[in-house]
CSV table of C-alpha atoms in Angstrom, one decimal:
chain,number,residue,atom,x,y,z
A,1,MET,CA,36.1,22.5,109.2
A,2,GLY,CA,34.2,23.1,112.4
A,3,THR,CA,34.8,21.2,115.6
A,4,ILE,CA,31.1,21.4,116.6
A,5,PHE,CA,27.8,20.8,114.9
A,6,HIS,CA,24.3,22.0,115.7
A,7,LEU,CA,22.1,19.4,117.3
A,8,ASP,CA,18.3,19.5,117.5
A,9,ILE,CA,16.2,16.9,119.3
A,10,VAL,CA,12.6,17.6,118.6
A,11,SER,CA,9.4,15.7,119.1
A,12,ALA,CA,6.0,16.6,117.7
A,13,GLU,CA,5.0,17.9,121.1
A,14,GLU,CA,8.1,19.9,122.1
A,15,SER,CA,11.7,20.7,121.4
A,16,ILE,CA,13.8,18.5,123.7
A,17,TYR,CA,17.3,19.8,123.0
A,18,SER,CA,18.8,22.5,120.8
A,19,GLY,CA,22.4,23.7,120.8
A,20,ALA,CA,25.9,23.1,119.8
A,21,ALA,CA,27.6,19.7,120.3
A,22,GLU,CA,31.0,18.2,119.8
A,23,PHE,CA,30.0,14.5,119.8
A,24,LEU,CA,26.9,12.4,119.9
A,25,VAL,CA,26.1,8.8,120.5
A,26,ALA,CA,22.6,7.6,119.5
A,27,PRO,CA,21.1,4.1,119.5
A,28,ALA,CA,20.5,3.6,115.8
A,29,GLN,CA,18.6,0.6,114.5
A,30,MET,CA,21.8,-1.1,113.2
A,31,GLY,CA,23.7,-0.5,116.4
A,32,GLU,CA,25.0,2.5,118.3
A,33,VAL,CA,26.4,5.3,116.1
A,34,GLY,CA,28.8,8.0,117.2
A,35,ILE,CA,28.8,11.2,115.3
A,36,TYR,CA,31.4,13.8,115.0
A,37,PRO,CA,31.2,17.0,113.0
A,38,GLN,CA,31.5,16.7,109.2
A,39,HIS,CA,29.8,13.3,109.2
A,40,THR,CA,28.5,12.1,105.8
A,41,PRO,CA,24.7,12.8,105.4
A,42,MET,CA,22.9,9.9,106.9
A,43,LEU,CA,19.3,9.0,107.7
A,44,THR,CA,18.4,6.1,110.0
A,45,ARG,CA,15.9,4.9,112.5
A,46,VAL,CA,16.6,5.3,116.2
A,47,LYS,CA,15.6,2.8,118.8
A,48,SER,CA,14.3,3.9,122.2
A,49,GLY,CA,17.2,4.6,124.5
A,50,MET,CA,19.7,7.1,125.7
A,51,VAL,CA,21.3,9.7,123.5
A,52,ARG,CA,24.7,10.9,124.8
A,53,ILE,CA,25.6,14.4,124.0
A,54,LYS,CA,28.9,16.1,124.5
A,55,ALA,CA,28.4,19.9,124.4
A,56,PRO,CA,31.4,22.1,124.3
A,57,LEU,CA,32.7,23.1,127.8
A,58,LYS,CA,30.1,20.9,129.4
A,59,ASP,CA,29.9,17.5,130.8
A,60,GLU,CA,28.2,14.7,128.8
A,61,GLU,CA,24.5,14.9,128.9
A,62,LEU,CA,22.0,12.1,128.6
A,63,VAL,CA,18.7,12.5,126.9
A,64,TYR,CA,16.1,9.7,126.6
A,65,VAL,CA,14.3,9.3,123.3
A,66,SER,CA,11.5,6.7,122.7
A,67,GLY,CA,12.6,6.0,119.2
A,68,GLY,CA,12.4,8.1,116.1
A,69,LEU,CA,14.7,9.1,113.2
A,70,LEU,CA,18.2,10.5,113.0
A,71,GLU,CA,19.2,12.8,110.3
A,72,VAL,CA,22.8,13.7,109.9
A,73,GLN,CA,24.3,16.5,107.8
A,74,PRO,CA,27.9,17.8,108.1
A,75,ASP,CA,27.0,20.7,110.4
A,76,ILE,CA,23.5,19.9,111.5
A,77,VAL,CA,22.2,16.8,113.3
A,78,THR,CA,18.5,16.3,113.9
A,79,ILE,CA,16.7,13.7,115.9
A,80,LEU,CA,13.0,13.5,115.2
A,81,ALA,CA,11.9,11.8,118.3
A,82,ASP,CA,8.6,9.9,118.6
A,83,THR,CA,6.4,10.8,121.5
A,84,ALA,CA,4.9,7.4,121.8
A,85,VAL,CA,6.4,3.9,121.7
A,86,ARG,CA,6.0,2.9,118.1
A,87,SER,CA,6.3,-0.3,116.2
A,88,ALA,CA,4.5,-1.6,113.1
A,89,ASP,CA,2.6,-4.2,115.2
A,90,LEU,CA,1.5,-1.7,117.8
A,91,ASP,CA,0.4,0.8,115.1
A,92,GLU,CA,-1.5,-1.9,113.4
A,93,ALA,CA,-3.3,-2.9,116.6
A,94,LYS,CA,-4.2,0.7,117.2
A,95,ALA,CA,-5.6,1.0,113.6
A,96,ILE,CA,-7.7,-2.1,114.1
A,97,GLU,CA,-9.0,-0.8,117.4
A,98,ALA,CA,-9.9,2.5,115.7
A,99,LYS,CA,-11.7,0.7,112.9
A,100,ALA,CA,-13.6,-1.5,115.3
A,101,ALA,CA,-14.7,1.6,117.3
A,102,ALA,CA,-15.9,3.3,114.1
A,103,GLU,CA,-17.9,0.2,113.1
A,104,ASP,CA,-19.4,0.0,116.6
A,105,ALA,CA,-20.4,3.6,116.3
A,106,ILE,CA,-22.1,2.9,113.0
A,107,LYS,CA,-23.9,-0.1,114.5
A,108,ASN,CA,-25.1,2.0,117.4
A,109,ARG,CA,-26.2,4.7,115.0
A,110,GLU,CA,-28.4,2.1,113.3
A,111,SER,CA,-29.9,1.0,116.6
A,112,GLU,CA,-30.6,4.6,117.3
A,113,VAL,CA,-32.3,5.0,114.0
A,114,ASP,CA,-34.4,1.9,114.9
A,115,TYR,CA,-35.3,3.4,118.2
A,116,ALA,CA,-36.4,6.6,116.5
A,117,ARG,CA,-38.5,4.6,114.0
A,118,ALA,CA,-40.0,2.5,116.7
A,119,GLN,CA,-41.0,5.7,118.6
A,120,ALA,CA,-42.5,7.1,115.4
A,121,GLU,CA,-44.5,4.0,114.9
A,122,LEU,CA,-45.6,4.0,118.5
A,123,ILE,CA,-46.9,7.6,118.2
A,124,GLU,CA,-48.8,6.7,115.1
A,125,ALA,CA,-50.3,3.6,116.7
A,126,THR,CA,-51.4,5.7,119.8
A,127,ALA,CA,-53.0,8.3,117.5
A,128,GLN,CA,-54.9,5.6,115.6
A,129,LEU,CA,-56.1,4.0,118.9
A,130,SER,CA,-57.3,7.4,120.2
A,131,ALA,CA,-59.1,8.0,116.9
A,132,ILE,CA,-60.8,4.6,117.1
A,133,ARG,CA,-61.9,5.3,120.7
A,134,LYS,CA,-63.4,8.7,119.7
A,135,LEU,CA,-65.2,7.1,116.9
A,136,LYS,CA,-66.6,4.4,119.3
A,137,LYS,CA,-67.8,7.0,121.7
A,138,ARG,CA,-69.8,8.6,119.0
A,139,GLY,CA,-71.4,5.3,118.6
A,140,HIS,CA,-70.5,4.5,115.0
B,1,MET,CA,-45.4,44.7,143.8
B,2,ALA,CA,-46.0,41.3,142.2
B,3,GLY,CA,-44.3,42.4,138.9
B,4,SER,CA,-41.2,43.8,140.7
B,5,ARG,CA,-40.6,40.5,142.5
B,6,GLU,CA,-40.5,38.6,139.2
B,7,VAL,CA,-38.1,41.1,137.8
B,8,ARG,CA,-35.9,40.7,140.9
B,9,THR,CA,-35.7,36.9,140.5
B,10,LYS,CA,-35.0,37.4,136.8
B,11,ILE,CA,-32.1,39.7,137.6
B,12,LYS,CA,-30.7,37.2,140.1
B,13,SER,CA,-30.8,34.4,137.6
B,14,VAL,CA,-29.1,36.5,134.9
B,15,LYS,CA,-26.4,37.5,137.4
B,16,ASN,CA,-25.8,33.8,138.2
B,17,THR,CA,-25.5,33.1,134.5
B,18,GLN,CA,-23.0,35.9,134.2
B,19,LYS,CA,-20.9,34.5,136.9
B,20,ILE,CA,-20.7,31.2,135.0
B,21,THR,CA,-19.8,32.8,131.7
B,22,ARG,CA,-17.2,35.0,133.3
B,23,ALA,CA,-15.6,32.0,135.0
B,24,MET,CA,-15.6,30.1,131.7
B,25,GLU,CA,-14.1,33.1,130.0
B,26,MET,CA,-11.2,33.2,132.5
B,27,VAL,CA,-10.7,29.4,132.3
B,28,ALA,CA,-10.6,29.7,128.5
B,29,ALA,CA,-8.1,32.6,128.6
B,30,SER,CA,-5.6,30.6,130.7
B,31,LYS,CA,-6.1,27.4,128.6
B,32,MET,CA,-5.7,29.5,125.4
B,33,ARG,CA,-2.2,30.6,126.5
B,34,LYS,CA,-1.2,27.0,127.0
B,35,ALA,CA,-2.8,25.9,123.8
B,36,GLN,CA,-0.9,28.6,121.8
B,37,ASP,CA,2.3,27.5,123.5
B,38,ARG,CA,1.8,23.9,122.4
B,39,MET,CA,1.0,25.1,118.9
B,40,LYS,CA,4.3,26.9,118.8
B,41,LYS,CA,6.2,24.0,120.3
B,42,ALA,CA,4.9,21.7,117.6
B,43,ARG,CA,6.3,23.8,114.8
B,44,PRO,CA,10.0,23.0,115.0
B,45,TYR,CA,9.3,19.3,114.4
B,46,GLY,CA,7.1,20.1,111.5
B,47,GLU,CA,9.7,22.3,109.9
B,48,LYS,CA,12.5,19.8,110.5
B,49,ILE,CA,10.7,16.8,109.1
B,50,ARG,CA,9.5,19.0,106.2
B,51,ASN,CA,13.1,19.8,105.3
B,52,VAL,CA,14.1,16.1,105.4
B,53,ALA,CA,11.1,15.2,103.2
B,54,ALA,CA,11.8,18.0,100.8
B,55,HIS,CA,15.4,16.8,100.4
B,56,MET,CA,14.4,13.2,100.0
B,57,SER,CA,11.8,13.8,97.4
B,58,ARG,CA,14.5,15.5,95.3
B,59,ALA,CA,17.5,13.4,96.0
B,60,ASN,CA,16.2,9.9,96.0
B,61,THR,CA,15.0,8.8,92.6
B,62,GLU,CA,15.2,5.0,93.1
B,63,TYR,CA,12.1,4.9,95.3
B,64,ARG,CA,9.2,7.3,95.2
B,65,HIS,CA,6.9,7.0,98.1
B,66,PRO,CA,3.1,6.6,97.2
B,67,PHE,CA,2.4,9.8,99.3
B,68,LEU,CA,4.2,11.8,96.7
B,69,ILE,CA,2.6,10.3,93.6
B,70,GLU,CA,-0.3,12.2,92.1
B,71,ARG,CA,-3.1,9.9,90.9
B,72,ASP,CA,-4.7,10.4,87.5
B,73,THR,CA,-8.3,9.7,88.4
B,74,VAL,CA,-9.8,10.9,91.6
B,75,LYS,CA,-12.9,8.8,92.5
B,76,ARG,CA,-12.6,8.2,96.2
B,77,ILE,CA,-11.8,10.8,98.7
B,78,GLY,CA,-10.8,10.6,102.4
B,79,ILE,CA,-11.7,13.4,104.6
B,80,ILE,CA,-10.3,14.2,108.0
B,81,VAL,CA,-12.4,16.7,110.0
B,82,VAL,CA,-10.9,18.3,113.1
B,83,THR,CA,-13.4,19.8,115.6
B,84,SER,CA,-13.5,20.4,119.3
B,85,ASP,CA,-14.8,17.9,121.8
B,86,LYS,CA,-16.9,20.5,123.6
B,87,GLY,CA,-19.3,23.2,122.6
B,88,LEU,CA,-19.8,26.8,123.8
B,89,CYS,CA,-17.1,28.1,121.6
B,90,GLY,CA,-19.1,30.4,119.2
B,91,GLY,CA,-19.4,29.4,115.6
B,92,LEU,CA,-16.1,27.6,115.5
B,93,ASN,CA,-17.3,24.1,114.8
B,94,THR,CA,-20.3,25.2,112.8
B,95,ASN,CA,-18.0,27.1,110.5
B,96,VAL,CA,-15.7,24.2,109.8
B,97,LEU,CA,-18.5,21.7,109.5
B,98,ARG,CA,-20.4,24.0,107.1
B,99,LYS,CA,-17.3,24.2,104.9
B,100,THR,CA,-16.9,20.5,105.1
B,101,LEU,CA,-20.5,19.7,104.2
B,102,GLY,CA,-20.5,22.2,101.3
B,103,GLN,CA,-17.4,20.5,99.9
B,104,MET,CA,-18.8,17.1,100.5
B,105,LYS,CA,-22.0,17.9,98.6
B,106,ALA,CA,-19.9,19.2,95.7
B,107,TRP,CA,-17.9,16.0,95.7
B,108,GLU,CA,-20.9,13.9,95.9
B,109,SER,CA,-22.6,15.6,93.0
B,110,ALA,CA,-19.3,14.8,91.1
B,111,GLU,CA,-20.0,11.2,92.1
B,112,GLU,CA,-16.9,10.9,94.3
B,113,GLN,CA,-17.0,8.3,97.1
B,114,LEU,CA,-16.4,9.9,100.5
B,115,GLU,CA,-15.2,8.5,103.7
B,116,VAL,CA,-14.6,10.5,106.8
B,117,CYS,CA,-12.3,10.4,109.8
B,118,CYS,CA,-13.5,12.5,112.7
B,119,ILE,CA,-11.1,14.0,115.2
B,120,GLY,CA,-13.2,15.6,118.0
B,121,ASN,CA,-16.7,14.8,119.4
B,122,LYS,CA,-18.6,17.6,117.6
B,123,GLY,CA,-17.5,16.5,114.2
B,124,LEU,CA,-18.3,12.9,114.9
B,125,GLY,CA,-21.8,13.7,116.1
B,126,PHE,CA,-22.4,15.9,113.1
B,127,MET,CA,-21.1,13.3,110.6
B,128,ASN,CA,-23.3,10.6,112.2
B,129,ARG,CA,-26.3,12.9,111.9
B,130,VAL,CA,-25.7,13.5,108.2
B,131,LYS,CA,-25.1,9.8,107.8
B,132,ALA,CA,-21.6,10.2,106.4
B,133,ASN,CA,-19.4,7.1,106.1
B,134,VAL,CA,-17.2,7.4,109.2
B,135,ILE,CA,-14.3,5.0,109.0
B,136,SER,CA,-12.5,6.1,112.2
B,137,HIS,CA,-12.7,8.7,114.9
B,138,VAL,CA,-10.8,10.0,117.9
B,139,VAL,CA,-12.8,11.7,120.7
B,140,GLY,CA,-12.0,12.9,124.2
B,141,LEU,CA,-8.6,14.3,123.5
B,142,GLY,CA,-8.7,16.7,126.5
B,143,ASP,CA,-6.6,19.8,126.6
B,144,THR,CA,-3.3,18.4,125.7
B,145,PRO,CA,-3.4,16.7,122.3
B,146,ASP,CA,-1.8,13.3,122.5
B,147,MET,CA,0.0,11.9,119.4
B,148,GLU,CA,-0.6,8.4,120.8
B,149,LYS,CA,-4.3,8.7,120.6
B,150,LEU,CA,-4.2,9.9,117.0
B,151,ILE,CA,-2.0,7.1,115.6
B,152,GLY,CA,-4.7,4.5,115.1
B,153,ALA,CA,-7.4,6.6,113.6
B,154,VAL,CA,-4.9,8.3,111.3
B,155,LYS,CA,-3.4,5.0,110.2
B,156,VAL,CA,-6.8,3.8,109.0
B,157,VAL,CA,-6.8,6.8,106.6
B,158,LEU,CA,-3.2,6.5,105.6
B,159,ASP,CA,-3.5,2.8,104.9
B,160,GLY,CA,-6.6,3.5,102.9
B,161,TYR,CA,-4.5,5.7,100.7
B,162,THR,CA,-1.6,3.3,100.3
B,163,GLU,CA,-4.0,0.4,99.6
B,164,ASP,CA,-5.7,2.5,96.9
B,165,ARG,CA,-9.0,2.9,98.7
B,166,PHE,CA,-8.5,6.7,98.5
B,167,ASP,CA,-7.1,8.7,95.7
B,168,ARG,CA,-6.9,11.9,97.8
B,169,VAL,CA,-7.1,12.9,101.4
B,170,TYR,CA,-8.2,16.3,102.6
B,171,ILE,CA,-8.1,17.8,106.1
B,172,PHE,CA,-10.5,20.4,107.4
B,173,TYR,CA,-9.7,22.4,110.5
B,174,ASN,CA,-9.7,25.9,112.0
B,175,ARG,CA,-6.6,27.8,111.4
B,176,PHE,CA,-5.5,30.0,114.2
B,177,ILE,CA,-4.8,33.5,112.9
B,178,ASN,CA,-5.1,35.5,116.1
B,179,THR,CA,-7.2,35.5,119.3
B,180,MET,CA,-10.1,37.3,117.5
B,181,LYS,CA,-9.9,35.5,114.2
B,182,GLN,CA,-10.0,31.8,113.3
B,183,GLU,CA,-10.5,30.6,109.8
B,184,PRO,CA,-11.9,27.2,108.6
B,185,VAL,CA,-9.6,25.8,106.0
B,186,MET,CA,-9.4,22.9,103.7
B,187,GLU,CA,-6.0,21.5,102.8
B,188,GLN,CA,-4.9,18.6,100.6
B,189,LEU,CA,-3.0,16.2,102.8
B,190,LEU,CA,-2.3,13.4,100.3
B,191,PRO,CA,-0.7,13.2,97.9
B,192,LEU,CA,1.6,15.7,99.4
B,193,THR,CA,1.4,18.9,97.5
B,194,ASP,CA,4.5,20.4,95.9
B,195,GLU,CA,4.6,23.3,98.4
B,196,ARG,CA,4.8,20.9,101.2
B,197,VAL,CA,7.9,19.2,99.9
B,198,GLN,CA,9.5,22.3,98.3
B,199,SER,CA,12.9,23.2,99.6
B,200,THR,CA,14.2,26.8,99.9
B,201,GLU,CA,16.1,28.2,97.0
B,202,ALA,CA,19.5,28.0,98.8
B,203,GLU,CA,18.9,24.3,99.5
B,204,GLU,CA,18.0,23.8,95.9
B,205,GLN,CA,21.2,25.3,94.7
B,206,GLU,CA,23.2,23.4,97.2
B,207,GLN,CA,21.5,20.3,96.0
B,208,LYS,CA,22.4,21.0,92.3
B,209,ARG,CA,26.0,21.8,93.2
B,210,THR,CA,26.7,18.8,95.3
B,211,GLY,CA,24.0,16.3,94.4
B,212,TRP,CA,24.4,14.5,97.7
B,213,ASP,CA,22.1,12.0,99.1
B,214,TYR,CA,21.8,10.4,102.5
B,215,ILE,CA,23.2,7.1,103.6
B,216,TYR,CA,20.2,5.1,104.5
B,217,GLU,CA,20.4,2.6,107.3
B,218,PRO,CA,19.3,-0.1,107.0
B,219,GLU,CA,17.7,0.6,103.6
B,220,ALA,CA,16.2,3.6,101.8
B,221,LYS,CA,12.6,2.3,101.6
B,222,PRO,CA,11.7,1.6,105.2
B,223,VAL,CA,13.3,4.8,106.3
B,224,ILE,CA,11.5,6.9,103.7
B,225,ASP,CA,8.2,5.1,104.6
B,226,ASP,CA,8.8,6.1,108.3
B,227,ILE,CA,9.6,9.7,107.4
B,228,MET,CA,6.6,10.1,105.2
B,229,VAL,CA,4.1,8.6,107.7
B,230,ARG,CA,5.6,10.8,110.5
B,231,TYR,CA,5.4,13.8,108.2
B,232,VAL,CA,1.8,13.4,107.5
B,233,GLU,CA,1.1,12.6,111.2
B,234,ALA,CA,3.0,15.8,112.1
B,235,LEU,CA,0.8,17.8,109.7
B,236,ILE,CA,-2.4,16.3,111.3
B,237,TYR,CA,-1.0,17.0,114.7
B,238,GLN,CA,-0.3,20.5,113.8
B,239,ALA,CA,-3.8,21.0,112.5
B,240,LEU,CA,-5.1,19.6,115.8
B,241,THR,CA,-3.0,22.0,117.9
B,242,GLU,CA,-4.1,24.9,115.8
B,243,ASN,CA,-7.7,23.8,116.2
B,244,MET,CA,-7.3,23.6,119.9
B,245,ALA,CA,-5.8,27.0,120.2
B,246,SER,CA,-8.6,28.3,118.0
B,247,GLU,CA,-11.2,26.5,120.2
B,248,GLN,CA,-10.0,28.2,123.4
B,249,SER,CA,-9.8,31.6,121.9
B,250,ALA,CA,-13.2,31.3,120.3
B,251,ARG,CA,-14.6,30.1,123.6
B,252,MET,CA,-13.0,33.0,125.4
B,253,VAL,CA,-14.4,35.5,122.9
B,254,ALA,CA,-17.9,33.9,123.0
B,255,MET,CA,-17.9,33.9,126.8
B,256,LYS,CA,-16.8,37.5,127.0
B,257,ALA,CA,-19.7,38.4,124.6
B,258,ALA,CA,-22.1,36.4,126.8
B,259,SER,CA,-20.9,38.2,130.0
B,260,ASP,CA,-21.3,41.6,128.3
B,261,ASN,CA,-24.7,40.7,127.1
B,262,ALA,CA,-25.7,39.5,130.6
B,263,GLY,CA,-24.5,42.9,131.9
B,264,SER,CA,-26.7,44.9,129.5
B,265,VAL,CA,-29.7,42.6,130.3
B,266,ILE,CA,-29.1,43.2,134.0
B,267,ASP,CA,-29.0,47.0,133.4
B,268,GLU,CA,-32.3,46.9,131.5
B,269,LEU,CA,-34.0,44.8,134.1
B,270,THR,CA,-32.7,47.0,136.9
B,271,LEU,CA,-34.2,50.0,135.2
B,272,ILE,CA,-37.6,48.2,134.8
B,273,TYR,CA,-37.4,47.1,138.5
B,274,ASN,CA,-36.7,50.6,139.7
B,275,LYS,CA,-39.5,52.1,137.6
B,276,SER,CA,-42.1,49.6,138.9
B,277,ARG,CA,-40.9,50.1,142.5
B,278,GLN,CA,-41.3,53.9,142.1
B,279,ALA,CA,-44.6,53.5,140.5
B,280,ALA,CA,-45.8,51.4,143.4
B,281,ILE,CA,-44.6,53.9,146.0
B,282,THR,CA,-46.3,56.8,144.1
B,283,LYS,CA,-49.5,54.8,144.0
B,284,GLU,CA,-49.4,54.0,147.7
B,285,LEU,CA,-48.7,57.7,148.5
B,286,SER,CA,-51.6,58.9,146.4
B,287,GLU,CA,-53.8,56.4,148.0
B,288,ILE,CA,-52.8,57.6,151.5
B,289,VAL,CA,-53.3,61.2,150.5
B,290,GLY,CA,-56.6,60.4,148.9
B,291,GLY,CA,-57.7,58.5,152.0
B,292,ALA,CA,-56.7,61.4,154.3
B,293,ALA,CA,-58.6,63.9,152.2
B,294,ALA,CA,-61.7,61.7,152.3
B,295,VAL,CA,-61.6,61.7,156.2
């Protein structure tokens, strides 16, 4: 039975904390959770807030996470931190925005195509005009 | 002397070009180091979340996430193409787009429906040119890939999968092997392949012995949903960081080749210039000597 566990706080962009810890307090979705070594395996969401870490022979340390997931195993605790503020609504809004942007791009593409077609028609019309002019000069 | 002046201006212009390519080479070299750093930093997250996903896919039998379920028929395919925003990086984008296009043609001839999500300007431009069905895109990511920018575009694809608009999702990007070598790869993103949710042998034995599962708070389903979405996002993010590291090293190599080429062009031109200068002097001398003899 150890008196410490290994703690990793990682985000997709970097590793925030990695090392031994005696005790940890994290803002889980259902309320704050305190974790000592040999905790039962647990998986829960974490809200944005401060994570309090007590490392051996050190003062308590505070680390901010903007939400994420907390995974607890008897000797290893991992916080998978989000790099952005996330919520279902926010994600949905972003998805809608992305969709709209894609649709816009397609519309613009069509207008570009129209432009190209107009140009082609214009070139053809000018060619016809010049041909007619030439024919007129010859007196036909 | 008219010819030699032209050569001289030509040498000058090549020298200016060389200055630019050399500067770009150095910029790319310093950015490459940072990009490789970021690629390495992104790895621990991917590994950790992979372990959790691996464990969950085995331990939890009451709820199987759609990302893990293989579909019987594959009729509609989602494609994510990762390219760079800027050019001048050798054949990097061309290689990955060629691979994508080849695969798309093969799928189209098998009458699959294709929809594309473009990450990076070059891919978007290309897909628009070939009139692919682009459902979402992210451009202008800059030098530091930002998860926040990815979320929306990626969600469009992931939602497409959960809402049965896609049966499979593939990702195309350049895998970073080393500074000299990048390789365009195609990977199946969804459903998650076995190797992506496989645990190590030791874990598997531990699993058999103890048969433990997590306590899920508040409930298994939303937590698993969250994990799976983040896992897939992490995979895409990793592909993006690899592609960015590939981009910078490809650019560095391309610019180095350009500077070297400019150097050899300058050498050749200098030789021509000197020759024409000497010829002119000889001609002048012989004219003077000839004139003196005539007097």
